[in-house]
């Protein structure tokens, strides 16, 4: 009986020990699982907030770039004569009023000289943004604190640029940006518990949207915020807001090229709600399981928990991937390489996954794109894509390029591509940069045009002459392939300018430019080299007689009198002619034409001359009194 009692109590002790062990292990596992879940949840929240802040910073940089381009255009046009007004630039589409309203130019004394607004302040010398540029030689834009217009009562962010003439301070151009555009449009896509804002490097908010309410001007030290965020990432605990005292998970991202930060924060209470639900559910489940499980059940539980954890992590990873894919502002494709079965050469690309933005860019749905190949969807561009993807496959490194589309429905669209190699495929991130390309082309054209006559300026002339020489070198020999250069200088123009004023002189130059364009062929290039000097580049000019005929026509048209008010004045041309010879560089070619022009002047003016032949007169070489 004693042995049985011992055995009986020993068995109970063993059972109690196993139960205690099971309970202890279950408690430890529950604690570990809760800690792991909390860590995964917080890291997912922090990653999501960081992505949102990066997207906000990118959008803020794009908005500031758009405003900055307008101030650059205005700064460029300052030296033109006559200088266009802001209203003219706005109507012509050169500057964009979409984000900046109003825009104005203030002179060196702070008086507003031009504005896109019908009513505006008259004097800004006492404003912070004006003092900033007057005291500093920096040419970068200055993003000031939110400022309230005493005339309209509207709150605006002054984005200003220093204007200079001959290296000296000449005033400012100011674009007033509504602070709401930095946060409100983006905030519509976020839950109400998310706070987004744009913070200046000086510690003042330019715009802050929290719980549907937009404010600005709050003080917040970016360095203190960055320290608090770093501490939150280390401890996985939310930080307490220095603005309203709420606990939040936050991210701070520097806005490229500007003294601004994108700030995004989510309420810890709202963000951790799924974790609290998971914790309550886990505790209840552990209690119920403990009451009904033995050691064998505990082992099964361990297996089930491991499987559940694996599935949960898989779902979390898939959800995170899909959220990142759909949250991107760019079109994203996940592509499978289609290879030649014989040589393994890349022959096509199959779309395995993409986001909705990618489908919208191709005017279709995501469902229809999945499984399709590039040769089916982008037949005109497939070869160029394959060339780029083959290069990435060969190097194993990401690459970027820009490409103009020629496929139906995408004609004329420029795309910036980022290609990332995957195991047997690629990730393609595509962004529409058509507007950027158009702006670059507009600025390039403006930099090569004479502001008074709209002819090609000296810089554009030299580029076009180099191009013409290259084409002439490739052309077949013969009289019809001659490349001729005519230098034209006006005789008597200085007397008109001195006696009747610069306005009259400008009118003569504009009329001379018109006559020159009318006298030459439409394929010829007419340029103003500066002052009263002009030039004509004539490709495939024909024989020497053909060139003489062209010069006579120019001589005759430009020798006609100019009507200036009640007066009739003459500004006759002296023309120098040269034909390009093989292997001659552009400098020597220009020098020969210039020497010929001076020979025409020495021979009596109002005539045309060749560099190495005697002056010809003909019907159009008459002297004009």
Tab-separated table of C-alpha atoms in Angstrom, residues 118-591:
chain	number	residue	atom	x	y	z
A	118	UNK	CA	-5.014	92.757	-59.284
A	119	UNK	CA	-4.577	94.054	-55.718
A	120	UNK	CA	-1.389	93.473	-53.809
A	121	UNK	CA	0.937	94.942	-51.213
A	122	UNK	CA	3.149	97.762	-52.438
A	123	UNK	CA	6.218	97.543	-50.176
A	124	UNK	CA	8.076	94.488	-48.849
A	125	UNK	CA	11.435	95.883	-47.692
A	126	UNK	CA	10.517	95.191	-44.051
A	127	UNK	CA	9.586	91.553	-44.717
A	128	UNK	CA	11.891	88.751	-43.591
A	129	UNK	CA	12.219	87.223	-47.053
A	130	UNK	CA	13.334	90.556	-48.589
A	131	UNK	CA	15.915	91.201	-45.878
A	132	UNK	CA	17.252	87.667	-46.322
A	133	UNK	CA	18.148	88.251	-49.996
A	134	UNK	CA	19.378	91.810	-49.506
A	135	UNK	CA	21.839	90.664	-46.807
A	136	UNK	CA	22.987	87.473	-48.594
A	137	UNK	CA	24.564	86.754	-51.968
A	138	UNK	CA	23.036	83.268	-52.140
A	139	UNK	CA	21.135	82.654	-55.373
A	140	UNK	CA	19.089	79.733	-54.092
A	141	UNK	CA	15.395	80.108	-53.437
A	142	UNK	CA	14.382	81.073	-49.880
A	143	UNK	CA	11.309	79.374	-48.412
A	144	UNK	CA	10.039	81.807	-45.787
A	145	UNK	CA	7.701	81.306	-42.860
A	146	UNK	CA	3.954	81.450	-43.415
A	147	UNK	CA	3.027	85.078	-43.960
A	148	UNK	CA	-0.392	86.783	-43.956
A	149	UNK	CA	-1.126	89.348	-46.680
A	150	UNK	CA	-2.430	92.502	-45.023
A	151	UNK	CA	-4.398	93.329	-48.202
A	152	UNK	CA	-6.190	90.042	-48.903
A	153	UNK	CA	-5.847	88.391	-45.493
A	154	UNK	CA	-4.681	85.166	-47.182
A	155	UNK	CA	-1.904	83.075	-45.615
A	156	UNK	CA	0.933	82.225	-47.969
A	157	UNK	CA	4.449	80.779	-47.952
A	158	UNK	CA	6.827	83.227	-49.701
A	159	UNK	CA	9.201	81.365	-52.043
A	160	UNK	CA	11.691	83.991	-53.186
A	161	UNK	CA	14.737	84.307	-55.440
A	162	UNK	CA	17.360	87.049	-55.475
A	163	UNK	CA	17.458	89.062	-58.715
A	164	UNK	CA	20.810	90.337	-59.921
A	165	UNK	CA	21.940	92.645	-62.700
A	166	UNK	CA	25.683	92.757	-63.407
A	167	UNK	CA	26.240	90.791	-60.199
A	168	UNK	CA	24.481	93.334	-57.990
A	169	UNK	CA	21.306	92.952	-55.953
A	170	UNK	CA	18.396	94.086	-58.111
A	171	UNK	CA	15.415	93.018	-56.030
A	172	UNK	CA	13.488	89.786	-55.625
A	173	UNK	CA	10.931	87.639	-57.401
A	174	UNK	CA	8.403	86.155	-54.986
A	175	UNK	CA	5.967	83.284	-55.512
A	176	UNK	CA	3.299	83.055	-52.820
A	177	UNK	CA	2.394	79.377	-52.200
A	178	UNK	CA	-0.807	78.428	-50.386
A	179	UNK	CA	0.340	76.296	-47.387
A	180	UNK	CA	-2.648	74.011	-47.884
A	181	UNK	CA	-1.271	72.609	-51.149
A	182	UNK	CA	1.646	71.027	-49.264
A	183	UNK	CA	-0.530	68.837	-47.037
A	184	UNK	CA	-4.270	68.948	-47.769
A	185	UNK	CA	-4.230	67.092	-51.172
A	186	UNK	CA	-1.968	64.388	-49.745
A	187	UNK	CA	-3.895	64.252	-46.468
A	188	UNK	CA	-7.088	63.187	-48.249
A	189	UNK	CA	-5.515	59.749	-48.807
A	190	UNK	CA	-4.520	59.258	-45.153
A	191	UNK	CA	-6.610	58.192	-42.169
A	192	UNK	CA	-7.703	60.922	-39.778
A	193	UNK	CA	-5.284	59.748	-37.084
A	194	UNK	CA	-2.316	60.523	-39.344
A	195	UNK	CA	-0.645	63.910	-38.902
A	196	UNK	CA	1.333	65.211	-41.885
A	197	UNK	CA	3.268	68.413	-42.128
A	198	UNK	CA	6.069	70.335	-43.807
A	199	UNK	CA	8.577	71.734	-41.290
A	200	UNK	CA	11.198	74.361	-42.035
A	201	UNK	CA	14.858	73.972	-41.154
A	202	UNK	CA	14.337	77.043	-38.943
A	203	UNK	CA	11.989	75.052	-36.675
A	204	UNK	CA	8.656	76.512	-37.851
A	205	UNK	CA	5.875	74.520	-39.521
A	206	UNK	CA	4.949	75.719	-43.019
A	207	UNK	CA	1.864	73.486	-43.022
A	208	UNK	CA	0.476	70.897	-40.588
A	209	UNK	CA	-2.636	68.750	-41.081
A	210	UNK	CA	-3.901	66.846	-38.040
A	211	UNK	CA	-7.364	65.261	-37.637
A	212	UNK	CA	-8.675	67.223	-40.636
A	213	UNK	CA	-7.485	70.581	-39.280
A	214	UNK	CA	-4.695	72.517	-40.989
A	215	UNK	CA	-2.446	74.834	-38.972
A	216	UNK	CA	0.959	76.447	-39.402
A	217	UNK	CA	3.599	78.363	-37.486
A	218	UNK	CA	4.072	75.876	-34.608
A	219	UNK	CA	7.652	75.636	-33.267
A	220	UNK	CA	9.370	72.270	-33.557
A	221	UNK	CA	13.126	71.671	-33.524
A	222	UNK	CA	13.957	69.220	-36.387
A	223	UNK	CA	17.059	67.989	-34.517
A	224	UNK	CA	15.023	67.204	-31.406
A	225	UNK	CA	12.420	65.424	-33.557
A	226	UNK	CA	15.123	63.377	-35.305
A	227	UNK	CA	16.584	62.370	-31.918
A	228	UNK	CA	13.149	61.379	-30.621
A	229	UNK	CA	12.448	59.299	-33.766
A	230	UNK	CA	15.810	57.523	-33.450
A	231	UNK	CA	15.023	56.738	-29.807
A	232	UNK	CA	11.565	55.452	-30.791
A	233	UNK	CA	13.112	53.120	-33.382
A	234	UNK	CA	15.528	51.826	-30.783
A	235	UNK	CA	12.974	51.256	-28.033
A	236	UNK	CA	9.944	50.540	-30.293
A	237	UNK	CA	7.968	52.948	-28.111
A	238	UNK	CA	5.989	55.934	-29.432
A	239	UNK	CA	7.269	59.454	-28.790
A	240	UNK	CA	5.278	62.223	-27.194
A	241	UNK	CA	4.426	65.077	-29.570
A	242	UNK	CA	6.061	68.391	-28.688
A	243	UNK	CA	3.108	70.197	-30.301
A	244	UNK	CA	0.015	68.664	-28.678
A	245	UNK	CA	1.444	66.069	-26.234
A	246	UNK	CA	-0.089	63.023	-28.015
A	247	UNK	CA	1.879	59.772	-28.318
A	248	UNK	CA	2.757	59.052	-31.934
A	249	UNK	CA	5.053	57.086	-34.179
A	250	UNK	CA	6.739	59.633	-36.468
A	251	UNK	CA	9.129	59.978	-39.408
A	252	UNK	CA	11.188	62.975	-40.537
A	253	UNK	CA	12.516	63.110	-44.124
A	254	UNK	CA	14.601	65.927	-45.606
A	255	UNK	CA	13.102	67.523	-48.733
A	256	UNK	CA	15.781	67.436	-51.413
A	257	UNK	CA	17.160	70.820	-52.549
A	258	UNK	CA	15.091	72.813	-50.033
A	259	UNK	CA	15.412	73.735	-46.304
A	260	UNK	CA	12.299	71.726	-45.481
A	261	UNK	CA	11.382	68.432	-43.801
A	262	UNK	CA	8.393	66.173	-44.395
A	263	UNK	CA	6.916	65.123	-41.053
A	264	UNK	CA	4.443	62.228	-40.813
A	265	UNK	CA	3.108	60.845	-37.527
A	266	UNK	CA	0.370	58.359	-36.657
A	267	UNK	CA	-1.465	58.095	-33.359
A	268	UNK	CA	-0.001	55.262	-31.306
A	269	UNK	CA	-3.441	54.521	-29.899
A	270	UNK	CA	-4.990	54.032	-33.343
A	271	UNK	CA	-1.954	52.353	-34.935
A	272	UNK	CA	-1.599	49.756	-32.153
A	273	UNK	CA	-5.302	48.829	-32.085
A	274	UNK	CA	-4.669	45.643	-34.173
A	275	UNK	CA	-1.909	44.661	-31.753
A	276	UNK	CA	-4.207	45.079	-28.725
A	277	UNK	CA	-6.809	42.928	-30.407
A	278	UNK	CA	-4.153	40.324	-31.133
A	279	UNK	CA	-2.919	40.467	-27.507
A	280	UNK	CA	-6.404	40.004	-26.022
A	281	UNK	CA	-7.128	37.191	-28.424
A	282	UNK	CA	-3.798	35.494	-27.665
A	283	UNK	CA	-4.304	35.656	-23.897
A	284	UNK	CA	-7.821	34.210	-24.113
A	285	UNK	CA	-6.617	31.491	-26.409
A	286	UNK	CA	-3.731	30.614	-24.074
A	287	UNK	CA	-6.050	30.318	-21.043
A	288	UNK	CA	-8.546	28.085	-22.842
A	289	UNK	CA	-5.774	25.969	-24.327
A	290	UNK	CA	-3.999	25.553	-20.963
A	291	UNK	CA	-7.108	24.085	-19.338
A	292	UNK	CA	-7.578	21.379	-21.969
A	293	UNK	CA	-4.116	20.416	-23.131
A	294	UNK	CA	-1.597	17.838	-22.077
A	295	UNK	CA	1.975	17.417	-23.198
A	296	UNK	CA	1.005	15.911	-26.570
A	297	UNK	CA	-1.522	18.696	-27.172
A	298	UNK	CA	1.127	21.202	-26.187
A	299	UNK	CA	3.478	19.821	-28.887
A	300	UNK	CA	0.715	20.079	-31.452
A	301	UNK	CA	0.042	23.598	-30.276
A	302	UNK	CA	3.664	24.469	-30.795
A	303	UNK	CA	3.474	23.141	-34.334
A	304	UNK	CA	0.209	24.952	-35.020
A	305	UNK	CA	1.546	28.171	-33.551
A	306	UNK	CA	4.660	27.930	-35.689
A	307	UNK	CA	2.527	27.365	-38.772
A	308	UNK	CA	0.222	30.253	-37.870
A	309	UNK	CA	3.182	32.505	-37.233
A	310	UNK	CA	4.671	31.572	-40.576
A	311	UNK	CA	1.392	32.247	-42.354
A	312	UNK	CA	0.910	35.510	-40.498
A	313	UNK	CA	4.400	36.663	-41.425
A	314	UNK	CA	3.747	35.640	-45.029
A	315	UNK	CA	0.473	37.577	-45.100
A	316	UNK	CA	2.184	40.558	-43.468
A	317	UNK	CA	4.962	40.445	-46.050
A	318	UNK	CA	2.474	40.152	-48.908
A	319	UNK	CA	0.341	42.986	-47.507
A	320	UNK	CA	3.408	45.170	-47.022
A	321	UNK	CA	4.570	44.445	-50.579
A	322	UNK	CA	1.119	45.220	-52.032
A	323	UNK	CA	0.832	48.400	-49.965
A	324	UNK	CA	4.251	49.575	-51.146
A	325	UNK	CA	3.361	48.693	-54.744
A	326	UNK	CA	0.027	50.505	-54.756
A	327	UNK	CA	1.306	53.388	-52.630
A	328	UNK	CA	4.008	54.251	-55.145
A	329	UNK	CA	3.514	57.412	-57.213
A	330	UNK	CA	5.237	55.628	-60.130
A	331	UNK	CA	4.193	52.765	-62.394
A	332	UNK	CA	5.767	49.510	-61.137
A	333	UNK	CA	6.086	46.233	-63.106
A	334	UNK	CA	7.401	42.861	-61.909
A	335	UNK	CA	8.632	41.140	-65.076
A	336	UNK	CA	9.593	37.575	-65.950
A	337	UNK	CA	12.361	37.081	-68.516
A	338	UNK	CA	11.228	35.189	-71.642
A	339	UNK	CA	14.291	33.538	-73.183
A	340	UNK	CA	15.163	31.787	-76.406
A	341	UNK	CA	15.061	28.037	-75.580
A	342	UNK	CA	18.149	27.377	-77.699
A	343	UNK	CA	20.576	30.149	-76.739
A	344	UNK	CA	18.985	31.481	-73.567
A	345	UNK	CA	18.858	34.946	-75.114
A	346	UNK	CA	16.289	37.425	-73.710
A	347	UNK	CA	13.548	37.753	-76.368
A	348	UNK	CA	10.592	39.186	-74.442
A	349	UNK	CA	9.279	40.232	-71.014
A	350	UNK	CA	6.150	38.863	-69.341
A	351	UNK	CA	4.222	40.920	-66.773
A	352	UNK	CA	3.855	38.908	-63.553
A	353	UNK	CA	2.655	41.746	-61.334
A	354	UNK	CA	2.056	45.494	-61.498
A	355	UNK	CA	0.268	48.257	-59.642
A	356	UNK	CA	-2.864	50.128	-60.717
A	357	UNK	CA	-0.841	53.158	-61.836
A	358	UNK	CA	0.970	50.966	-64.363
A	359	UNK	CA	-2.365	49.725	-65.730
A	360	UNK	CA	-3.714	53.280	-65.954
A	361	UNK	CA	-0.627	54.356	-67.906
A	362	UNK	CA	-1.382	51.670	-70.522
A	363	UNK	CA	-5.137	52.498	-70.521
A	364	UNK	CA	-6.145	49.037	-69.338
A	365	UNK	CA	-6.759	47.097	-66.129
A	366	UNK	CA	-4.310	45.242	-63.924
A	367	UNK	CA	-6.149	41.954	-64.572
A	368	UNK	CA	-5.697	42.303	-68.338
A	369	UNK	CA	-1.993	43.127	-67.978
A	370	UNK	CA	-1.060	40.120	-65.846
A	371	UNK	CA	0.467	37.434	-68.071
A	372	UNK	CA	0.790	39.752	-71.092
A	373	UNK	CA	4.148	40.317	-72.800
A	374	UNK	CA	5.830	43.566	-73.799
A	375	UNK	CA	5.728	42.563	-77.469
A	376	UNK	CA	1.913	42.427	-77.162
A	377	UNK	CA	1.442	45.644	-75.187
A	378	UNK	CA	4.389	47.775	-76.360
A	379	UNK	CA	5.352	46.451	-79.801
A	380	UNK	CA	7.063	49.665	-80.986
A	381	UNK	CA	9.265	49.913	-77.871
A	382	UNK	CA	10.029	46.247	-77.103
A	383	UNK	CA	13.433	46.192	-78.853
A	384	UNK	CA	14.638	49.247	-76.938
A	385	UNK	CA	13.421	47.748	-73.659
A	386	UNK	CA	15.171	44.450	-74.416
A	387	UNK	CA	18.441	46.270	-75.095
A	388	UNK	CA	18.251	48.007	-71.695
A	389	UNK	CA	17.208	44.833	-69.853
A	390	UNK	CA	19.950	42.763	-71.512
A	391	UNK	CA	22.489	45.304	-70.243
A	392	UNK	CA	21.129	44.986	-66.688
A	393	UNK	CA	21.112	41.189	-66.947
A	394	UNK	CA	24.739	41.222	-68.138
A	395	UNK	CA	26.016	43.559	-65.413
A	396	UNK	CA	23.710	42.399	-62.611
A	397	UNK	CA	23.389	46.027	-61.490
A	398	UNK	CA	20.386	48.390	-61.502
A	399	UNK	CA	20.249	50.978	-64.295
A	400	UNK	CA	18.271	54.075	-65.261
A	401	UNK	CA	17.331	55.604	-68.606
A	402	UNK	CA	14.853	57.928	-70.293
A	403	UNK	CA	12.845	56.920	-73.358
A	404	UNK	CA	10.348	58.576	-75.701
A	405	UNK	CA	7.334	56.347	-76.424
A	406	UNK	CA	6.060	55.638	-79.935
A	407	UNK	CA	3.416	53.039	-79.118
A	408	UNK	CA	-0.271	53.759	-79.913
A	409	UNK	CA	-1.805	55.960	-77.233
A	410	UNK	CA	1.614	56.857	-75.779
A	411	UNK	CA	3.088	58.894	-78.637
A	412	UNK	CA	5.291	61.763	-77.474
A	413	UNK	CA	5.353	60.685	-73.815
A	414	UNK	CA	8.795	60.619	-72.148
A	415	UNK	CA	9.359	58.050	-69.393
A	416	UNK	CA	12.145	57.740	-66.830
A	417	UNK	CA	12.910	54.087	-66.077
A	418	UNK	CA	14.672	52.416	-63.161
A	419	UNK	CA	15.462	48.746	-63.819
A	420	UNK	CA	16.351	46.390	-60.929
A	421	UNK	CA	17.453	42.791	-61.614
A	422	UNK	CA	15.582	39.965	-59.832
A	423	UNK	CA	16.253	36.224	-59.690
A	424	UNK	CA	15.003	35.528	-63.238
A	425	UNK	CA	13.361	38.759	-64.146
A	426	UNK	CA	13.298	42.436	-63.419
A	427	UNK	CA	11.479	45.167	-61.523
A	428	UNK	CA	10.693	48.189	-63.717
A	429	UNK	CA	9.797	51.523	-62.079
A	430	UNK	CA	8.521	54.055	-64.624
A	431	UNK	CA	7.743	57.766	-64.192
A	432	UNK	CA	6.211	60.245	-66.678
A	433	UNK	CA	8.747	63.085	-67.245
A	434	UNK	CA	7.095	64.609	-70.349
A	435	UNK	CA	6.465	67.952	-68.642
A	436	UNK	CA	10.055	68.097	-67.401
A	437	UNK	CA	11.352	67.456	-70.935
A	438	UNK	CA	9.065	70.146	-72.375
A	439	UNK	CA	10.280	72.678	-69.816
A	440	UNK	CA	13.903	71.834	-70.606
A	441	UNK	CA	13.239	72.255	-74.354
A	442	UNK	CA	11.539	75.634	-73.772
A	443	UNK	CA	14.455	76.931	-71.724
A	444	UNK	CA	16.942	75.645	-74.315
A	445	UNK	CA	15.068	77.431	-77.121
A	446	UNK	CA	14.941	80.685	-75.126
A	447	UNK	CA	18.692	80.546	-74.512
A	448	UNK	CA	19.376	80.417	-78.289
A	449	UNK	CA	17.034	83.194	-79.470
A	450	UNK	CA	17.743	86.924	-79.743
A	451	UNK	CA	15.318	88.724	-77.431
A	452	UNK	CA	14.787	91.737	-79.737
A	453	UNK	CA	14.475	90.233	-83.225
A	454	UNK	CA	13.605	86.598	-82.347
A	455	UNK	CA	16.404	85.527	-84.705
A	456	UNK	CA	18.983	82.939	-83.694
A	457	UNK	CA	21.507	84.556	-81.329
A	458	UNK	CA	25.302	84.208	-81.493
A	459	UNK	CA	25.332	81.035	-79.374
A	460	UNK	CA	22.699	79.369	-81.551
A	461	UNK	CA	24.456	80.585	-84.717
A	462	UNK	CA	27.751	78.983	-83.735
A	463	UNK	CA	26.018	75.671	-82.939
A	464	UNK	CA	24.055	75.662	-86.224
A	465	UNK	CA	27.203	76.554	-88.211
A	466	UNK	CA	29.075	73.595	-86.690
A	467	UNK	CA	26.151	71.308	-87.597
A	468	UNK	CA	26.033	72.701	-91.150
A	469	UNK	CA	29.790	72.112	-91.586
A	470	UNK	CA	29.385	68.468	-90.485
A	471	UNK	CA	26.516	67.975	-92.961
A	472	UNK	CA	28.510	69.669	-95.712
A	473	UNK	CA	31.451	67.313	-95.081
A	474	UNK	CA	29.139	64.305	-95.559
A	475	UNK	CA	27.487	65.717	-98.705
A	476	UNK	CA	28.639	64.735	-102.204
A	477	UNK	CA	31.025	67.130	-103.892
A	478	UNK	CA	29.546	69.543	-106.428
A	479	UNK	CA	28.359	73.107	-106.830
A	480	UNK	CA	24.919	72.323	-105.462
A	481	UNK	CA	26.397	71.177	-102.143
A	482	UNK	CA	28.211	74.467	-101.405
A	483	UNK	CA	27.893	75.843	-97.886
A	484	UNK	CA	27.854	79.660	-98.019
A	485	UNK	CA	28.193	82.154	-95.181
A	486	UNK	CA	27.076	85.794	-95.502
A	487	UNK	CA	28.139	88.401	-92.925
A	488	UNK	CA	25.944	91.528	-92.935
A	489	UNK	CA	26.801	94.811	-91.210
A	490	UNK	CA	24.535	97.880	-91.388
A	491	UNK	CA	26.029	101.143	-92.718
A	492	UNK	CA	24.579	104.250	-91.097
A	493	UNK	CA	22.862	102.445	-88.252
A	494	UNK	CA	24.938	104.202	-85.583
A	495	UNK	CA	23.844	107.594	-86.914
A	496	UNK	CA	20.175	106.546	-86.634
A	497	UNK	CA	20.688	105.206	-83.129
A	498	UNK	CA	22.559	108.323	-81.960
A	499	UNK	CA	20.277	110.903	-83.557
A	500	UNK	CA	16.849	109.282	-83.104
A	501	UNK	CA	17.322	107.173	-79.963
A	502	UNK	CA	17.520	103.480	-79.112
A	503	UNK	CA	13.810	102.904	-79.731
A	504	UNK	CA	14.236	103.960	-83.369
A	505	UNK	CA	17.394	101.835	-83.623
A	506	UNK	CA	15.538	98.811	-82.255
A	507	UNK	CA	12.733	99.358	-84.775
A	508	UNK	CA	15.306	99.362	-87.613
A	509	UNK	CA	16.889	96.137	-86.311
A	510	UNK	CA	13.503	94.413	-86.128
A	511	UNK	CA	12.664	95.515	-89.686
A	512	UNK	CA	16.088	94.403	-90.971
A	513	UNK	CA	15.504	90.985	-89.362
A	514	UNK	CA	12.115	90.745	-91.109
A	515	UNK	CA	13.581	91.702	-94.504
A	516	UNK	CA	16.460	89.258	-94.118
A	517	UNK	CA	14.099	86.377	-93.392
A	518	UNK	CA	11.994	87.325	-96.406
A	519	UNK	CA	15.021	87.651	-98.724
A	520	UNK	CA	16.612	84.257	-98.038
A	521	UNK	CA	15.284	80.741	-98.436
A	522	UNK	CA	13.188	79.117	-95.710
A	523	UNK	CA	15.971	76.563	-95.203
A	524	UNK	CA	18.601	79.253	-94.548
A	525	UNK	CA	19.532	80.247	-90.993
A	526	UNK	CA	19.362	83.965	-90.177
A	527	UNK	CA	21.118	85.126	-87.000
A	528	UNK	CA	21.811	88.358	-85.177
A	529	UNK	CA	25.391	88.259	-83.893
A	530	UNK	CA	25.062	91.411	-81.809
A	531	UNK	CA	24.491	95.138	-82.365
A	532	UNK	CA	23.907	95.710	-86.101
A	533	UNK	CA	25.745	92.538	-87.229
A	534	UNK	CA	23.785	89.708	-88.892
A	535	UNK	CA	24.709	86.456	-90.607
A	536	UNK	CA	23.096	83.986	-93.022
A	537	UNK	CA	24.027	80.281	-93.228
A	538	UNK	CA	23.007	78.887	-96.633
A	539	UNK	CA	23.378	75.114	-97.064
A	540	UNK	CA	23.271	73.595	-100.563
A	541	UNK	CA	23.579	77.163	-101.787
A	542	UNK	CA	24.207	76.208	-105.397
A	543	UNK	CA	26.742	77.768	-107.718
A	544	UNK	CA	28.658	81.003	-107.238
A	545	UNK	CA	26.126	82.710	-109.462
A	546	UNK	CA	23.290	81.448	-107.243
A	547	UNK	CA	25.064	82.832	-104.179
A	548	UNK	CA	25.633	86.177	-105.925
A	549	UNK	CA	21.911	86.297	-106.712
A	550	UNK	CA	21.074	85.649	-103.064
A	551	UNK	CA	23.466	88.399	-101.943
A	552	UNK	CA	22.014	90.841	-104.466
A	553	UNK	CA	18.505	90.125	-103.224
A	554	UNK	CA	19.574	90.732	-99.619
A	555	UNK	CA	21.433	93.889	-100.673
A	556	UNK	CA	18.414	95.231	-102.527
A	557	UNK	CA	15.892	94.532	-99.759
A	558	UNK	CA	18.054	95.905	-96.956
A	559	UNK	CA	18.984	99.048	-98.942
A	560	UNK	CA	15.387	100.232	-99.013
A	561	UNK	CA	14.676	103.210	-96.728
A	562	UNK	CA	13.196	102.889	-93.250
A	563	UNK	CA	10.220	105.040	-92.305
A	564	UNK	CA	10.795	106.354	-88.769
A	565	UNK	CA	7.944	108.693	-87.837
A	566	UNK	CA	7.991	111.511	-90.410
A	567	UNK	CA	11.592	110.796	-91.368
A	568	UNK	CA	13.018	108.427	-93.969
A	569	UNK	CA	16.437	106.987	-93.105
A	570	UNK	CA	18.782	104.463	-94.699
A	571	UNK	CA	20.818	101.679	-93.106
A	572	UNK	CA	22.421	99.966	-96.100
A	573	UNK	CA	24.227	96.619	-95.743
A	574	UNK	CA	27.836	95.700	-96.352
A	575	UNK	CA	27.912	91.974	-97.125
A	576	UNK	CA	30.846	89.584	-96.899
A	577	UNK	CA	30.566	86.186	-98.661
A	578	UNK	CA	32.588	83.006	-98.122
A	579	UNK	CA	32.181	79.387	-99.272
A	580	UNK	CA	33.306	76.626	-96.944
A	581	UNK	CA	36.315	74.598	-98.046
A	582	UNK	CA	37.003	70.992	-96.968
A	583	UNK	CA	38.518	70.461	-93.499
A	584	UNK	CA	38.101	74.142	-92.570
A	585	UNK	CA	37.028	74.772	-88.988
A	586	UNK	CA	34.214	77.164	-88.188
A	587	UNK	CA	36.476	79.888	-86.771
A	588	UNK	CA	38.461	80.216	-89.966
A	589	UNK	CA	35.248	80.116	-92.022
A	590	UNK	CA	33.748	82.988	-89.992
A	591	UNK	CA	36.987	84.981	-90.222
